[in-house]
Structures are given as structure tokens and as C-alpha cells.
CSV table of C-alpha atoms in Angstrom, one decimal:
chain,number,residue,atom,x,y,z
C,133,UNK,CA,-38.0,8.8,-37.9
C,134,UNK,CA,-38.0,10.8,-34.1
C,135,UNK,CA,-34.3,10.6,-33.0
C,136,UNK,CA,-34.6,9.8,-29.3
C,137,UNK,CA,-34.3,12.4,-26.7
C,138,UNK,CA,-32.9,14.1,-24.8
C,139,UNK,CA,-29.5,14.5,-26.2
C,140,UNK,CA,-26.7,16.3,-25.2
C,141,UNK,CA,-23.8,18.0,-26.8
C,142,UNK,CA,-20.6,17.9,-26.8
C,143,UNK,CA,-17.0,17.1,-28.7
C,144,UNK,CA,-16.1,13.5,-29.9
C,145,UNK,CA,-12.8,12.9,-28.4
C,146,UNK,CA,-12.4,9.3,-30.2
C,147,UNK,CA,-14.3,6.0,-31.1
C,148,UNK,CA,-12.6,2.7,-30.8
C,149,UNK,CA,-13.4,-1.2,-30.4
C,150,UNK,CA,-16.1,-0.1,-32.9
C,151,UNK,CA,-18.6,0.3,-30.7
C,152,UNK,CA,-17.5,3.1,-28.4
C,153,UNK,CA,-16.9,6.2,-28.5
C,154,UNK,CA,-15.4,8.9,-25.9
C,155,UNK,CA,-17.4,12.2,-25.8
C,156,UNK,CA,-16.1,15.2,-23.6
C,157,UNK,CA,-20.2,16.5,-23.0
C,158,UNK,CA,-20.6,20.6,-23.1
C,159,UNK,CA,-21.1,20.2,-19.5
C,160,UNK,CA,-17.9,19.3,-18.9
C,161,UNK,CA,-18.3,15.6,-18.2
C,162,UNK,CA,-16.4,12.8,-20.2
C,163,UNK,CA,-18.3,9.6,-21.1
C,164,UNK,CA,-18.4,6.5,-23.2
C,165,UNK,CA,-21.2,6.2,-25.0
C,166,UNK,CA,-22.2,3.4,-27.4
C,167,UNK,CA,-21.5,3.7,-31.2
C,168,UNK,CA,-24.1,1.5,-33.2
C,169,UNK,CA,-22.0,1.5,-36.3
C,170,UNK,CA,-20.2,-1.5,-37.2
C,171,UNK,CA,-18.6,0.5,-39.9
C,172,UNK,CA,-14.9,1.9,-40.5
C,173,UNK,CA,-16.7,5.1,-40.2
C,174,UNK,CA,-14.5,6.7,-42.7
C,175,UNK,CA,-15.0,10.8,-43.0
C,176,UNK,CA,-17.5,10.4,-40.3
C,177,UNK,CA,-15.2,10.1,-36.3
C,178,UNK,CA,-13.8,13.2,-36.8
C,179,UNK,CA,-11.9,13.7,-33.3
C,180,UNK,CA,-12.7,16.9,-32.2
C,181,UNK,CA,-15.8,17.2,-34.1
C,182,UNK,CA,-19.5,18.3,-32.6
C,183,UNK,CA,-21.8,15.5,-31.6
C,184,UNK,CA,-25.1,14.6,-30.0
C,185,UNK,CA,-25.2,12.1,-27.5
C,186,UNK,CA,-28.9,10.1,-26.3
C,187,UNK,CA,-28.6,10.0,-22.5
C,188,UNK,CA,-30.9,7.1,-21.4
C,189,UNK,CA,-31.3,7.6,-17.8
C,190,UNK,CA,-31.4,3.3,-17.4
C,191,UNK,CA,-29.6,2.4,-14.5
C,192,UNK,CA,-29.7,-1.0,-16.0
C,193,UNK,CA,-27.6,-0.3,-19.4
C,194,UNK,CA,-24.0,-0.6,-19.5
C,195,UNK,CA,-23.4,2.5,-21.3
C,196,UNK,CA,-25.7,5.4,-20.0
C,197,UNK,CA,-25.1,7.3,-23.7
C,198,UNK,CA,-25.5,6.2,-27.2
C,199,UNK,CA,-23.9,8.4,-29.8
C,200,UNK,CA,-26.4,9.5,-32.1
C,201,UNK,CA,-25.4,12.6,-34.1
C,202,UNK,CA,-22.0,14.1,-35.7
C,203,UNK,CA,-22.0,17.8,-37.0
C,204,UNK,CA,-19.7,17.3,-40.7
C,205,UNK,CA,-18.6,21.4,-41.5
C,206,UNK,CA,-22.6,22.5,-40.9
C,207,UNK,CA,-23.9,19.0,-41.8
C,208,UNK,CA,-25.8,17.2,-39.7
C,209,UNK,CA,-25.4,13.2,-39.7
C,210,UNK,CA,-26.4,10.6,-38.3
C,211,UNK,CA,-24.0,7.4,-37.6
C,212,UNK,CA,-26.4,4.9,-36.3
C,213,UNK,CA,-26.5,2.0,-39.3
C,214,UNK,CA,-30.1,0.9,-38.0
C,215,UNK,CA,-31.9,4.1,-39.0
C,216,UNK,CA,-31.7,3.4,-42.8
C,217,UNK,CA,-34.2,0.6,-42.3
C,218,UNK,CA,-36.9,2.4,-39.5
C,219,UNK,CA,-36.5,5.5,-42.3
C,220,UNK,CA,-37.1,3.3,-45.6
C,221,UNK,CA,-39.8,1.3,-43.3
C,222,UNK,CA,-41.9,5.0,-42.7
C,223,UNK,CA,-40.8,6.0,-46.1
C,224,UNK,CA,-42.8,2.9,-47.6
C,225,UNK,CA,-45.8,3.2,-45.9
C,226,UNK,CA,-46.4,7.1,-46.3
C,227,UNK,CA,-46.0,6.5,-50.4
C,228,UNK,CA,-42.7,8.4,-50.3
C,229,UNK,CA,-41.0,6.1,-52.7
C,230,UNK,CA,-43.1,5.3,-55.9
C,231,UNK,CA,-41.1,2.8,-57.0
C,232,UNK,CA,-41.8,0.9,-53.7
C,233,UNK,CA,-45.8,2.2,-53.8
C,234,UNK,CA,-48.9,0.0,-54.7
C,235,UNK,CA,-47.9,-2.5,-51.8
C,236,UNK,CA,-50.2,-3.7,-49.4
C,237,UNK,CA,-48.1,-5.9,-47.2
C,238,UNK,CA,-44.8,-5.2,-45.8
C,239,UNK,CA,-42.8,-7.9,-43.8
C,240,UNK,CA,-39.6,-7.9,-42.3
C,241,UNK,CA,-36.3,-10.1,-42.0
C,242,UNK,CA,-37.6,-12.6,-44.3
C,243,UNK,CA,-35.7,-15.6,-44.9
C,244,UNK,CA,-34.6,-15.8,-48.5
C,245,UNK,CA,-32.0,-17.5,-50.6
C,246,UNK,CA,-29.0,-19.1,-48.9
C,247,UNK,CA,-29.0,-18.4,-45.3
C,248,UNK,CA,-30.0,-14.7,-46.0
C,249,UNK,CA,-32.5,-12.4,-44.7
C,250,UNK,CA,-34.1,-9.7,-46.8
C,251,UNK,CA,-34.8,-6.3,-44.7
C,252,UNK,CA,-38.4,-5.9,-46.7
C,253,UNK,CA,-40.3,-8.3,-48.8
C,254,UNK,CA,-43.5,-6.1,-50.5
C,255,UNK,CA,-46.6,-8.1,-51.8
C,256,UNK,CA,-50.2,-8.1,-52.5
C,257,UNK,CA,-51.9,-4.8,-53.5
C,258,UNK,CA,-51.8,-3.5,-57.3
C,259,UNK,CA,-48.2,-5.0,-57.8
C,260,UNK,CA,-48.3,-8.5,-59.7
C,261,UNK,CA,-45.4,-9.6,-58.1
C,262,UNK,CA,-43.7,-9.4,-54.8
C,263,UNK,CA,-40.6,-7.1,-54.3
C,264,UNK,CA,-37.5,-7.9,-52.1
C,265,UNK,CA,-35.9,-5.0,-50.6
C,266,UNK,CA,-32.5,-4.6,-49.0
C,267,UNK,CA,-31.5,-1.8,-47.6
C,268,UNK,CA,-27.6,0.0,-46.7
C,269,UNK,CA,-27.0,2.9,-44.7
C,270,UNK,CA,-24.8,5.6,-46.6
C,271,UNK,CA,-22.8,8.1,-45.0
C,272,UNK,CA,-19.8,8.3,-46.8
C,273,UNK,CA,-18.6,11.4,-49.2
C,274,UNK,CA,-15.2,12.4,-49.9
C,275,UNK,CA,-16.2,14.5,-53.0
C,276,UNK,CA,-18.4,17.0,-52.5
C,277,UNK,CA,-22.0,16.5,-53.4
C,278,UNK,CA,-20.9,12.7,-53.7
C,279,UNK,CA,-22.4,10.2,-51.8
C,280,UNK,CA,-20.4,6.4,-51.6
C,281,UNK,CA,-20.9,3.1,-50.3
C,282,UNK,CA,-18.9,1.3,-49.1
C,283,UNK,CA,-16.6,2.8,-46.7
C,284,UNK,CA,-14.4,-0.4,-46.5
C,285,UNK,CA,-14.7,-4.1,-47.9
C,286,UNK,CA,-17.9,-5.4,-47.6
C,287,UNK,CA,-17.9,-9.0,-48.5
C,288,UNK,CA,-21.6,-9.3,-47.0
C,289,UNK,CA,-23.0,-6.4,-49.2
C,290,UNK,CA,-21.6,-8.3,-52.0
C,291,UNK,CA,-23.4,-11.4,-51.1
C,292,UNK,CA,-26.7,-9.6,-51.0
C,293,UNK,CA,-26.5,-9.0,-54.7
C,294,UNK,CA,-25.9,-12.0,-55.7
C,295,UNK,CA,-28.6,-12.9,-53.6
C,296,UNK,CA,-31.1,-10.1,-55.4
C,297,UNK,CA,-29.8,-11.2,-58.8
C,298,UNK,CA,-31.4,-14.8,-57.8
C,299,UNK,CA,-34.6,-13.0,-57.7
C,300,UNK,CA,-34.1,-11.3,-60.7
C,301,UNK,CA,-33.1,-13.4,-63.1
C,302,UNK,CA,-35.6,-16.0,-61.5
C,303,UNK,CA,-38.4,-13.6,-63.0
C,304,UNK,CA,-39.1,-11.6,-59.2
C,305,UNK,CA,-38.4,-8.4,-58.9
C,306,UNK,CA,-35.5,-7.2,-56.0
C,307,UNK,CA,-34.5,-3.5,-55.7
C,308,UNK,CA,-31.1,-2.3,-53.6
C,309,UNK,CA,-32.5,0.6,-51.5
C,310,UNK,CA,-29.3,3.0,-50.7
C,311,UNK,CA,-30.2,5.5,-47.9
C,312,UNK,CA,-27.9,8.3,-47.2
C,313,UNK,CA,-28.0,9.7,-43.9
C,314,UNK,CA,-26.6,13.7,-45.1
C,315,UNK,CA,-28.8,15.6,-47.4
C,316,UNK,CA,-25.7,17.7,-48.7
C,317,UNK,CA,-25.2,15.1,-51.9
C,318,UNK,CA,-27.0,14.9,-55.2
C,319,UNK,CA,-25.3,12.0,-56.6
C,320,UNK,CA,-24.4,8.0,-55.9
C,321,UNK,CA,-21.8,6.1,-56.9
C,322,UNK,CA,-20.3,2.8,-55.4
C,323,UNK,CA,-17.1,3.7,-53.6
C,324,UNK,CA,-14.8,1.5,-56.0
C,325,UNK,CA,-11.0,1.9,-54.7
C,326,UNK,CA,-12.2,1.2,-51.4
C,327,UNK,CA,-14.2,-2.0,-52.6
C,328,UNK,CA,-13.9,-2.9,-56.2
C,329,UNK,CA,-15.5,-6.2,-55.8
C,330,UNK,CA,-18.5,-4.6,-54.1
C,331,UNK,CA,-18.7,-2.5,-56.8
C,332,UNK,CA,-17.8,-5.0,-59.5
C,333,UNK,CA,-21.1,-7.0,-57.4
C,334,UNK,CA,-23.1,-3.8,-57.9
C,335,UNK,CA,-23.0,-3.5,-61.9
C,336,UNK,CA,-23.4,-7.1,-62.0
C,337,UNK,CA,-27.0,-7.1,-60.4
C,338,UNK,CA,-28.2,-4.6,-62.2
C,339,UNK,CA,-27.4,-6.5,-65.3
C,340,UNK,CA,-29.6,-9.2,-64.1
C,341,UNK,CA,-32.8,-6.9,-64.1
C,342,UNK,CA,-31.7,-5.8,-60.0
C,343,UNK,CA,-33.4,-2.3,-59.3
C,344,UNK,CA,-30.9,0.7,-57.6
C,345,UNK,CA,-32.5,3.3,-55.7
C,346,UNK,CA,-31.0,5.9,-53.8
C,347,UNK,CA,-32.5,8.6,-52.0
C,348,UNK,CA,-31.1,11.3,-49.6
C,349,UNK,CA,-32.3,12.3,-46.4
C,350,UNK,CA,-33.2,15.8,-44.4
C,351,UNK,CA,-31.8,15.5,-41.2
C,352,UNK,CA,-32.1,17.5,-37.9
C,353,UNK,CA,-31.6,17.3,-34.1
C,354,UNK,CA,-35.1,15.7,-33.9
C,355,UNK,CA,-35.3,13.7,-36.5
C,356,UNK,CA,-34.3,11.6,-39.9
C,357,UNK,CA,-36.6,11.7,-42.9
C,358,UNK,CA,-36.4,10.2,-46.4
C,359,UNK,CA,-36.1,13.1,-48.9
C,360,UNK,CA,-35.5,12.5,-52.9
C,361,UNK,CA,-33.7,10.4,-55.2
C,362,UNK,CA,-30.5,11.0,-56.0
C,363,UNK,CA,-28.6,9.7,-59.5
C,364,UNK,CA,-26.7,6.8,-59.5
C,365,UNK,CA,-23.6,7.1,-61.3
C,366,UNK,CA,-22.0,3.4,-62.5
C,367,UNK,CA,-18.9,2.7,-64.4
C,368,UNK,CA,-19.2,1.5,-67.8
C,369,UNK,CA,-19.6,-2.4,-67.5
């Protein structure tokens, strides 16, 4: 996935009301810029901290910046929560995930379950049956080489299991696509103390025949690709 251009450096000076952030640019000028992260952002608004910054050159936006890109101690990461899904999406179709491969249709935001949407829903092709996909963007790690989700209470990300664990024990097959946005981790594990019902949710599903994936991601100034699997680590259930 292309990051959009140009973008322009600078030092995050803090990010607020969720969706803003102040950024002091390398040029010297201070701006707001939009923060498309809905998130606590735990680890990730580091005041002080090197960032990249999309300058859109619309007189017609609110915000003439969107922050895209935070520099973590030489890692690069991304804190926009809509890439996961645009990277999984071209992930997908180039056969980068063989557990997702042998599809011939993808569709997205399908309505499923009760009042829910599912990010991908896979059909026809070699695969007998059809396979919902939902997708979370990772960017949490607190232990080196660790990658978590979720970085606070997610009561939503627990009722998307439950609604993948319909499909499963219904006799469909749904897989929980994790994608984390750092490629410095080799390992997953559901973020527990910050959410144990999340994680509670987690082990549940995949008791019911749900699917975890998780895959990492190499990530520069231009752009965000999907990498390689990482292990999933679980607590005994």
C-alpha cells in the first residue's frame, strides 16, 4: 500500500480529542493535522517523537495535514487504523496469504450477523466454502519483539468474535486477520491486562473452529506492505 505523498517531517508535540495532533514541521511551522486513529494510541504519541505528516494542498479540507507516520527508536510505524484493511485487501489478491488464497471473489463491508459488517467475505474459486474475514490494525508492543492488541477495552472487537464464532460453529469458515503495522515483532499475543475480556473473547473463538492469523508488516516512508506470519501466543484456556 503507497503512503500518500508528499510528506513532511517534523516532531509530534501532542495528539488530543483523538483525532488531532500538533506537529512542530522541520520547517519550523506548527500545525494540526488530522490523526485517523480512534485508538488510545498507547506506546505510539510519543511527545517529542519524529513523525511524517501528508500535506494535502486542498483548500477545501479542514485540516491541511494528516499524520501519517511515527519513528518508535529506529522503527518506522504507521498510526492510520485504515491501512490494515487496503494492506490485507492487496495482500489477498497478490496470493500473499495462503491461508486466504484459492478465492476468486472478494467483497467488502458485507452485512453479516446482528447489525455487523465483515471487512472481507471470500467465495467462489477452489475454496468449497466462503470465508469471512475481519481485520484489526496492530501497533502496540510493550515487550520487545511482542506485538499486542488491544491497546484499551474494546467492547466492539469482542463482539466481532462472537460474531465469527456464529460462522464457525454454523459449519462456515471465519478467520481474525491481525495486521501489525511495525515489522520489529515476531510474536502475537492478545494484550490481556489491558482487556481481559477481549482476550477471554479471543480464546473463546478459536475454540469454536475461528481461524487467527497474524502477519507483520515492512514499512517505509513510501509505503506499507504485508510481510510474514507471526506466532500467536494464547493463554491456556
Amino acid at each position: 500500500m503507497r503512503l500518500p505523498s508528499p510528506l513532511r517531517t517534523g516532531r509530534l508535540i501532542k495528539r488530543y480529542k483523538r483525532f488531532l495532533a500538533d506537529i512542530v514541521l522541520d520547517d519550523g511551522r506548527e500545525v494540526t493535522a488530522h490523526c485517523a486513529n480512534p485508538g488510545s494510541m498507547l506506546g505510539v504519541a510519543i511527545e517529542g517523537a519524529k513523525v511524517w505528516a501528508h500535506e494535502h494542498g486542498d483548500p477545501k479540507r479542514k485540516l491541511a495535514f494528516s499524520w501519517e507516520l511515527v519513528d518508535l527508536d529506529g522503527v518506522l510505524l504507521p498510526v492510520n487504523t485504515s491501512n490494515p484493511n487496503k494492506i490485507a485487501l492487496e495482500a489477498i489478491e497478490g496470493g500473499v496469504i495462503p491461508e486466504l488464497s484459492g478465492y476468486k471473489e472478494i467483497a467488502r463491508e458485507v452485512k453479516y450477523g446482528e447489525k455487523s459488517r465483515i471487512d472481507f467475505l471470500l467465495s467462489g474459486g477452489r475454496r468449497r466454502k466462503p470465508c469471512y474475514v475481519e481485520v484489526k490494525n496492530v501497533h502496540l508492543s510493550r515487550t520487545p519483539g511482542l506485538a499486542e492488541f488491544p491497546d484499551s477495552v474494546t467492547a466492539r472487537g469482542a463482539k466481532h468474535l462472537e460474531e465469527l464464532s456464529r460462522i464457525a460453529e454454523s459449519g462456515g469458515r471465519a478467520v481474525m486477520l491481525f495486521v501489525v503495522q511495525r515489522g520489529d515483532c515476531r510474536r502475537f499475543a492478545p494484550a490481556a491486562d489491558l482487556d481481559p475480556a477481549y482476550a477471554k473473547a479471543l480464546n473463546s473463538a478459536i475454540s469454536k473452529g475461528v481461524e487467527a492469523l497474524c502477519y507483520d508488516c515492512e514499512v517505509t516512508t513510501a509505503e506499507v506492505v504485508l510481510r510474514k506470519p507471526l506466532e500467536i501466543e494464547l493463554e491456556s484456556r
